[in-house]
Amino acid sequence: MIRSRRGAVHTLEAFLAAVIIFTTLLCSASMPRERDRAAETPLEAVGMEALLRLDGNGTLGRLVEAGGWDPLELSLRAALPVDVSFNLTVLDEDGIPVNDQLISNGGLVGRTVASVEYLLAVESSSCPLYRLRLQLGV
C-alpha cells in the first residue's frame, strides 16, 4: 500500500512540474521584448530619408521659406516613426537659427541619439540656402 501511494505522489509531482513549466512558457511568450534598434535602420538613415522625402515633393522648401514651423513639425511627425523623438533647427547661410519657435515632438528622449545635417536650397529668386539640423532619439 505504501508503494501505491508513492507512485501517486510521483505522478502528482510530475503533473505539477509540467503545469509550472507550461505556465512559465505561456507567460514568457506574452511578455513584450525590447526591440534591438541596432539591428534595424540607423537613426541617421531614418532622419535623412524623412528629410529627403519632404524635400522631394517640395514641401520642405516651401515650409522653411514661409516660416511655417507648425506645419513643418506636423510633416516631420508624419514622416518619422512614432517611437522616434526629434528636434529640428533651421540655420541660415551664416549659421544663425531662423526658426523662432521650437520644432520638436517633445524633446530628445531615449538611450540612442543621432544628428543629421541637411543642406536645403529653396527655389526662389534669391535661392537662399538653409542648413537643417535634425536631432533624433529613441
Short mmCIF file of N, CA and C in Angstrom, two decimals:
data_model
loop_
_atom_site.label_atom_id
_atom_site.label_comp_id
_atom_site.label_asym_id
_atom_site.label_seq_id
_atom_site.Cartn_x
_atom_site.Cartn_y
_atom_site.Cartn_z
N MET A 1 0.81 -1.18 0.00
CA MET A 1 0.00 0.00 0.00
C MET A 1 0.86 1.26 0.00
N ILE A 2 2.01 1.20 0.65
CA ILE A 2 2.90 2.36 0.68
C ILE A 2 3.45 2.62 -0.73
N ARG A 3 3.74 1.56 -1.47
CA ARG A 3 4.26 1.75 -2.82
C ARG A 3 3.24 2.41 -3.73
N SER A 4 1.99 2.07 -3.60
CA SER A 4 0.97 2.67 -4.46
C SER A 4 0.82 4.16 -4.15
N ARG A 5 0.98 4.56 -2.89
CA ARG A 5 0.92 5.98 -2.54
C ARG A 5 2.13 6.71 -3.10
N ARG A 6 3.29 6.07 -3.04
CA ARG A 6 4.49 6.70 -3.55
C ARG A 6 4.39 6.95 -5.05
N GLY A 7 3.81 6.05 -5.76
CA GLY A 7 3.60 6.22 -7.20
C GLY A 7 2.65 7.37 -7.48
N ALA A 8 1.64 7.50 -6.67
CA ALA A 8 0.67 8.59 -6.85
C ALA A 8 1.31 9.93 -6.56
N VAL A 9 2.18 9.98 -5.56
CA VAL A 9 2.87 11.23 -5.22
C VAL A 9 3.81 11.64 -6.35
N HIS A 10 4.53 10.66 -6.93
CA HIS A 10 5.43 10.97 -8.05
C HIS A 10 4.64 11.43 -9.27
N THR A 11 3.50 10.82 -9.50
CA THR A 11 2.65 11.24 -10.62
C THR A 11 2.15 12.66 -10.41
N LEU A 12 1.72 12.95 -9.18
CA LEU A 12 1.26 14.30 -8.86
C LEU A 12 2.40 15.31 -8.98
N GLU A 13 3.58 14.93 -8.54
CA GLU A 13 4.76 15.81 -8.64
C GLU A 13 5.11 16.09 -10.11
N ALA A 14 5.07 15.08 -10.95
CA ALA A 14 5.37 15.26 -12.38
C ALA A 14 4.31 16.14 -13.04
N PHE A 15 3.06 15.95 -12.66
CA PHE A 15 1.98 16.77 -13.21
C PHE A 15 2.15 18.24 -12.81
N LEU A 16 2.46 18.51 -11.54
CA LEU A 16 2.67 19.88 -11.09
C LEU A 16 3.89 20.52 -11.77
N ALA A 17 4.94 19.76 -11.99
CA ALA A 17 6.11 20.28 -12.69
C ALA A 17 5.75 20.64 -14.13
N ALA A 18 4.95 19.80 -14.78
CA ALA A 18 4.53 20.09 -16.15
C ALA A 18 3.66 21.35 -16.20
N VAL A 19 2.78 21.52 -15.22
CA VAL A 19 1.94 22.72 -15.16
C VAL A 19 2.79 23.97 -14.96
N ILE A 20 3.77 23.89 -14.08
CA ILE A 20 4.65 25.05 -13.82
C ILE A 20 5.45 25.41 -15.08
N ILE A 21 6.00 24.41 -15.75
CA ILE A 21 6.77 24.67 -16.97
C ILE A 21 5.88 25.27 -18.05
N PHE A 22 4.69 24.71 -18.23
CA PHE A 22 3.77 25.22 -19.25
C PHE A 22 3.35 26.66 -18.93
N THR A 23 3.06 26.95 -17.68
CA THR A 23 2.67 28.31 -17.28
C THR A 23 3.81 29.29 -17.50
N THR A 24 5.02 28.89 -17.17
CA THR A 24 6.18 29.75 -17.38
C THR A 24 6.37 30.06 -18.86
N LEU A 25 6.27 29.05 -19.70
CA LEU A 25 6.41 29.27 -21.14
C LEU A 25 5.30 30.16 -21.68
N LEU A 26 4.09 29.96 -21.20
CA LEU A 26 2.96 30.76 -21.65
C LEU A 26 3.12 32.22 -21.24
N CYS A 27 3.55 32.46 -20.00
CA CYS A 27 3.73 33.84 -19.52
C CYS A 27 4.91 34.53 -20.20
N SER A 28 5.99 33.81 -20.41
CA SER A 28 7.16 34.45 -21.02
C SER A 28 6.92 34.78 -22.49
N ALA A 29 6.07 34.03 -23.16
CA ALA A 29 5.77 34.32 -24.57
C ALA A 29 4.93 35.58 -24.70
N SER A 30 4.14 35.90 -23.69
CA SER A 30 3.28 37.08 -23.79
C SER A 30 3.96 38.36 -23.30
N MET A 31 5.14 38.26 -22.71
CA MET A 31 5.85 39.45 -22.25
C MET A 31 6.48 40.17 -23.43
N PRO A 32 6.34 41.50 -23.48
CA PRO A 32 6.96 42.22 -24.60
C PRO A 32 8.48 42.23 -24.46
N ARG A 33 9.13 42.06 -25.58
CA ARG A 33 10.59 42.09 -25.59
C ARG A 33 11.04 43.45 -26.08
N GLU A 34 12.15 43.91 -25.55
CA GLU A 34 12.71 45.17 -26.02
C GLU A 34 13.32 44.93 -27.39
N ARG A 35 12.94 45.78 -28.34
CA ARG A 35 13.44 45.61 -29.70
C ARG A 35 14.88 46.08 -29.78
N ASP A 36 15.65 45.35 -30.53
CA ASP A 36 17.05 45.70 -30.73
C ASP A 36 17.13 46.68 -31.89
N ARG A 37 17.23 47.97 -31.58
CA ARG A 37 17.26 49.00 -32.61
C ARG A 37 18.58 49.00 -33.39
N ALA A 38 19.62 48.39 -32.82
CA ALA A 38 20.90 48.36 -33.52
C ALA A 38 20.81 47.52 -34.79
N ALA A 39 19.97 46.49 -34.76
CA ALA A 39 19.83 45.62 -35.93
C ALA A 39 18.93 46.26 -36.99
N GLU A 40 18.17 47.28 -36.61
CA GLU A 40 17.28 47.94 -37.54
C GLU A 40 18.00 49.09 -38.24
N THR A 41 17.24 49.87 -38.96
CA THR A 41 17.80 51.00 -39.68
C THR A 41 18.36 52.03 -38.70
N PRO A 42 19.57 52.53 -38.92
CA PRO A 42 20.14 53.54 -38.03
C PRO A 42 19.31 54.83 -38.05
N LEU A 43 19.36 55.56 -36.94
CA LEU A 43 18.58 56.79 -36.83
C LEU A 43 18.98 57.81 -37.89
N GLU A 44 20.26 57.87 -38.21
CA GLU A 44 20.71 58.83 -39.23
C GLU A 44 20.01 58.57 -40.56
N ALA A 45 19.89 57.30 -40.92
CA ALA A 45 19.23 56.95 -42.18
C ALA A 45 17.74 57.26 -42.14
N VAL A 46 17.11 57.03 -40.99
CA VAL A 46 15.69 57.34 -40.85
C VAL A 46 15.45 58.84 -41.00
N GLY A 47 16.29 59.65 -40.35
CA GLY A 47 16.15 61.10 -40.43
C GLY A 47 16.42 61.63 -41.82
N MET A 48 17.47 61.14 -42.46
CA MET A 48 17.80 61.60 -43.81
C MET A 48 16.71 61.21 -44.79
N GLU A 49 16.17 60.01 -44.63
CA GLU A 49 15.09 59.56 -45.52
C GLU A 49 13.85 60.45 -45.36
N ALA A 50 13.52 60.83 -44.13
CA ALA A 50 12.36 61.69 -43.90
C ALA A 50 12.57 63.06 -44.53
N LEU A 51 13.76 63.64 -44.37
CA LEU A 51 14.04 64.95 -44.96
C LEU A 51 14.05 64.88 -46.48
N LEU A 52 14.63 63.83 -47.04
CA LEU A 52 14.64 63.67 -48.50
C LEU A 52 13.23 63.52 -49.05
N ARG A 53 12.39 62.78 -48.35
CA ARG A 53 11.01 62.59 -48.79
C ARG A 53 10.26 63.92 -48.79
N LEU A 54 10.44 64.72 -47.73
CA LEU A 54 9.77 66.02 -47.66
C LEU A 54 10.33 67.00 -48.69
N ASP A 55 11.63 66.92 -48.95
CA ASP A 55 12.24 67.82 -49.93
C ASP A 55 11.93 67.38 -51.36
N GLY A 56 11.73 66.10 -51.56
CA GLY A 56 11.47 65.58 -52.90
C GLY A 56 10.20 66.12 -53.52
N ASN A 57 9.17 66.33 -52.71
CA ASN A 57 7.93 66.87 -53.26
C ASN A 57 7.82 68.39 -53.07
N GLY A 58 8.88 69.03 -52.56
CA GLY A 58 8.89 70.48 -52.43
C GLY A 58 8.30 71.02 -51.15
N THR A 59 7.76 70.16 -50.32
CA THR A 59 7.13 70.60 -49.08
C THR A 59 8.12 71.27 -48.14
N LEU A 60 9.28 70.68 -48.00
CA LEU A 60 10.28 71.18 -47.05
C LEU A 60 10.71 72.61 -47.41
N GLY A 61 11.03 72.85 -48.66
CA GLY A 61 11.46 74.18 -49.08
C GLY A 61 10.38 75.23 -48.91
N ARG A 62 9.14 74.89 -49.27
CA ARG A 62 8.02 75.85 -49.12
C ARG A 62 7.79 76.21 -47.66
N LEU A 63 7.82 75.21 -46.78
CA LEU A 63 7.54 75.48 -45.37
C LEU A 63 8.66 76.28 -44.72
N VAL A 64 9.91 75.98 -45.05
CA VAL A 64 11.04 76.71 -44.47
C VAL A 64 11.04 78.15 -44.97
N GLU A 65 10.81 78.35 -46.26
CA GLU A 65 10.82 79.70 -46.82
C GLU A 65 9.69 80.55 -46.25
N ALA A 66 8.52 79.93 -46.03
CA ALA A 66 7.38 80.66 -45.50
C ALA A 66 7.43 80.81 -43.98
N GLY A 67 8.32 80.09 -43.33
CA GLY A 67 8.39 80.14 -41.87
C GLY A 67 7.25 79.38 -41.22
N GLY A 68 6.72 78.39 -41.90
CA GLY A 68 5.62 77.58 -41.36
C GLY A 68 6.15 76.49 -40.46
N TRP A 69 6.45 76.85 -39.22
CA TRP A 69 7.10 75.89 -38.32
C TRP A 69 6.12 74.84 -37.79
N ASP A 70 4.86 75.23 -37.55
CA ASP A 70 3.89 74.24 -37.08
C ASP A 70 3.58 73.20 -38.16
N PRO A 71 3.31 73.61 -39.41
CA PRO A 71 3.12 72.59 -40.45
C PRO A 71 4.37 71.74 -40.69
N LEU A 72 5.54 72.34 -40.53
CA LEU A 72 6.79 71.58 -40.69
C LEU A 72 6.90 70.51 -39.60
N GLU A 73 6.53 70.89 -38.38
CA GLU A 73 6.55 69.91 -37.28
C GLU A 73 5.57 68.78 -37.55
N LEU A 74 4.37 69.11 -38.03
CA LEU A 74 3.38 68.08 -38.34
C LEU A 74 3.86 67.17 -39.47
N SER A 75 4.53 67.74 -40.46
CA SER A 75 5.07 66.93 -41.56
C SER A 75 6.14 65.97 -41.06
N LEU A 76 7.00 66.45 -40.17
CA LEU A 76 8.03 65.57 -39.60
C LEU A 76 7.41 64.48 -38.73
N ARG A 77 6.37 64.83 -37.99
CA ARG A 77 5.69 63.81 -37.18
C ARG A 77 5.14 62.70 -38.06
N ALA A 78 4.62 63.09 -39.23
CA ALA A 78 4.06 62.09 -40.15
C ALA A 78 5.16 61.29 -40.85
N ALA A 79 6.30 61.92 -41.10
CA ALA A 79 7.37 61.25 -41.86
C ALA A 79 8.23 60.33 -41.01
N LEU A 80 8.32 60.61 -39.71
CA LEU A 80 9.18 59.81 -38.83
C LEU A 80 8.36 58.75 -38.10
N PRO A 81 8.98 57.65 -37.69
CA PRO A 81 8.27 56.64 -36.90
C PRO A 81 7.78 57.22 -35.57
N VAL A 82 6.75 56.63 -35.03
CA VAL A 82 6.11 57.15 -33.82
C VAL A 82 7.05 57.13 -32.62
N ASP A 83 7.89 56.12 -32.51
CA ASP A 83 8.75 55.99 -31.33
C ASP A 83 10.03 56.81 -31.41
N VAL A 84 10.18 57.62 -32.44
CA VAL A 84 11.37 58.45 -32.61
C VAL A 84 11.04 59.88 -32.20
N SER A 85 11.80 60.41 -31.24
CA SER A 85 11.63 61.82 -30.86
C SER A 85 12.59 62.66 -31.70
N PHE A 86 12.21 63.92 -31.96
CA PHE A 86 13.04 64.74 -32.83
C PHE A 86 13.07 66.19 -32.36
N ASN A 87 14.08 66.90 -32.83
CA ASN A 87 14.25 68.33 -32.61
C ASN A 87 14.91 68.87 -33.87
N LEU A 88 14.29 69.87 -34.51
CA LEU A 88 14.81 70.42 -35.76
C LEU A 88 15.19 71.88 -35.55
N THR A 89 16.38 72.24 -36.03
CA THR A 89 16.84 73.62 -36.02
C THR A 89 17.15 74.01 -37.46
N VAL A 90 16.59 75.15 -37.89
CA VAL A 90 16.84 75.66 -39.24
C VAL A 90 17.83 76.81 -39.12
N LEU A 91 18.96 76.69 -39.81
CA LEU A 91 20.01 77.71 -39.77
C LEU A 91 20.14 78.35 -41.15
N ASP A 92 20.44 79.65 -41.18
CA ASP A 92 20.66 80.31 -42.46
C ASP A 92 22.10 80.11 -42.92
N GLU A 93 22.50 80.83 -43.97
CA GLU A 93 23.83 80.64 -44.55
C GLU A 93 24.95 81.01 -43.58
N ASP A 94 24.65 81.91 -42.63
CA ASP A 94 25.66 82.35 -41.66
C ASP A 94 25.65 81.51 -40.39
N GLY A 95 24.79 80.51 -40.32
CA GLY A 95 24.72 79.65 -39.14
C GLY A 95 23.84 80.20 -38.03
N ILE A 96 23.03 81.20 -38.34
CA ILE A 96 22.13 81.80 -37.34
C ILE A 96 20.79 81.08 -37.41
N PRO A 97 20.24 80.66 -36.26
CA PRO A 97 18.94 79.98 -36.27
C PRO A 97 17.84 80.87 -36.85
N VAL A 98 17.05 80.30 -37.74
CA VAL A 98 15.96 81.01 -38.39
C VAL A 98 14.65 80.77 -37.67
N ASN A 99 14.44 79.56 -37.21
CA ASN A 99 13.17 79.26 -36.56
C ASN A 99 13.11 79.92 -35.19
N ASP A 100 12.04 80.68 -34.98
CA ASP A 100 11.86 81.40 -33.72
C ASP A 100 11.08 80.60 -32.69
N GLN A 101 10.62 79.44 -33.06
CA GLN A 101 9.94 78.56 -32.11
C GLN A 101 10.49 77.15 -32.25
N LEU A 102 10.26 76.37 -31.23
CA LEU A 102 10.79 75.01 -31.17
C LEU A 102 10.05 74.11 -32.17
N ILE A 103 10.81 73.38 -32.96
CA ILE A 103 10.24 72.40 -33.88
C ILE A 103 10.61 71.03 -33.32
N SER A 104 9.70 70.46 -32.54
CA SER A 104 10.02 69.24 -31.81
C SER A 104 8.74 68.50 -31.46
N ASN A 105 8.87 67.23 -31.16
CA ASN A 105 7.72 66.47 -30.67
C ASN A 105 7.89 66.12 -29.20
N GLY A 106 8.55 66.98 -28.46
CA GLY A 106 8.67 66.78 -27.03
C GLY A 106 10.09 66.66 -26.54
N GLY A 107 11.06 66.92 -27.36
CA GLY A 107 12.45 66.82 -26.92
C GLY A 107 13.03 65.46 -27.21
N LEU A 108 14.33 65.36 -27.01
CA LEU A 108 15.02 64.10 -27.30
C LEU A 108 14.90 63.16 -26.11
N VAL A 109 14.27 62.03 -26.35
CA VAL A 109 14.08 61.03 -25.31
C VAL A 109 14.67 59.72 -25.81
N GLY A 110 15.39 59.04 -24.95
CA GLY A 110 15.89 57.72 -25.31
C GLY A 110 17.36 57.54 -25.02
N ARG A 111 17.80 56.32 -25.24
CA ARG A 111 19.20 55.98 -24.99
C ARG A 111 20.07 56.28 -26.20
N THR A 112 19.48 56.25 -27.38
CA THR A 112 20.24 56.46 -28.60
C THR A 112 19.86 57.80 -29.20
N VAL A 113 20.85 58.65 -29.44
CA VAL A 113 20.61 59.97 -30.03
C VAL A 113 21.52 60.11 -31.25
N ALA A 114 20.96 60.65 -32.33
CA ALA A 114 21.73 60.87 -33.56
C ALA A 114 21.38 62.24 -34.12
N SER A 115 22.28 62.77 -34.93
CA SER A 115 22.08 64.08 -35.53
C SER A 115 22.32 63.99 -37.03
N VAL A 116 21.46 64.68 -37.79
CA VAL A 116 21.55 64.69 -39.25
C VAL A 116 21.62 66.14 -39.71
N GLU A 117 22.58 66.46 -40.57
CA GLU A 117 22.70 67.79 -41.18
C GLU A 117 22.20 67.67 -42.62
N TYR A 118 21.35 68.62 -43.03
CA TYR A 118 20.78 68.58 -44.38
C TYR A 118 20.86 69.97 -44.97
N LEU A 119 21.42 70.09 -46.16
CA LEU A 119 21.53 71.37 -46.85
C LEU A 119 20.33 71.52 -47.78
N LEU A 120 19.62 72.63 -47.63
CA LEU A 120 18.39 72.86 -48.38
C LEU A 120 18.52 74.13 -49.20
N ALA A 121 18.36 74.01 -50.51
CA ALA A 121 18.32 75.17 -51.40
C ALA A 121 16.87 75.37 -51.83
N VAL A 122 16.33 76.55 -51.52
CA VAL A 122 14.93 76.83 -51.81
C VAL A 122 14.83 77.49 -53.18
N GLU A 123 13.89 77.01 -53.99
CA GLU A 123 13.68 77.59 -55.31
C GLU A 123 12.94 78.92 -55.18
N SER A 124 13.65 80.00 -55.38
CA SER A 124 13.05 81.34 -55.40
C SER A 124 14.00 82.26 -56.16
N SER A 125 13.66 83.54 -56.22
CA SER A 125 14.51 84.47 -56.97
C SER A 125 15.88 84.65 -56.33
N SER A 126 15.96 84.60 -55.00
CA SER A 126 17.24 84.78 -54.32
C SER A 126 17.96 83.45 -54.03
N CYS A 127 17.26 82.34 -54.15
CA CYS A 127 17.80 80.99 -53.94
C CYS A 127 18.59 80.89 -52.63
N PRO A 128 17.91 81.09 -51.50
CA PRO A 128 18.62 81.00 -50.22
C PRO A 128 18.99 79.56 -49.87
N LEU A 129 20.05 79.42 -49.11
CA LEU A 129 20.49 78.12 -48.61
C LEU A 129 20.20 78.05 -47.12
N TYR A 130 19.69 76.92 -46.69
CA TYR A 130 19.43 76.67 -45.27
C TYR A 130 20.12 75.37 -44.88
N ARG A 131 20.57 75.33 -43.66
CA ARG A 131 21.13 74.09 -43.10
C ARG A 131 20.17 73.61 -42.03
N LEU A 132 19.65 72.43 -42.20
CA LEU A 132 18.71 71.85 -41.24
C LEU A 132 19.46 70.85 -40.37
N ARG A 133 19.34 71.02 -39.07
CA ARG A 133 19.96 70.09 -38.12
C ARG A 133 18.83 69.34 -37.43
N LEU A 134 18.70 68.07 -37.77
CA LEU A 134 17.66 67.22 -37.21
C LEU A 134 18.30 66.28 -36.20
N GLN A 135 17.88 66.40 -34.95
CA GLN A 135 18.37 65.51 -33.90
C GLN A 135 17.27 64.50 -33.59
N LEU A 136 17.65 63.24 -33.51
CA LEU A 136 16.70 62.15 -33.31
C LEU A 136 17.07 61.35 -32.08
N GLY A 137 16.07 60.83 -31.41
CA GLY A 137 16.30 59.99 -30.24
C GLY A 137 15.32 58.84 -30.18
N VAL A 138 15.80 57.72 -29.65
CA VAL A 138 14.95 56.54 -29.44
C VAL A 138 15.16 56.05 -28.05
#
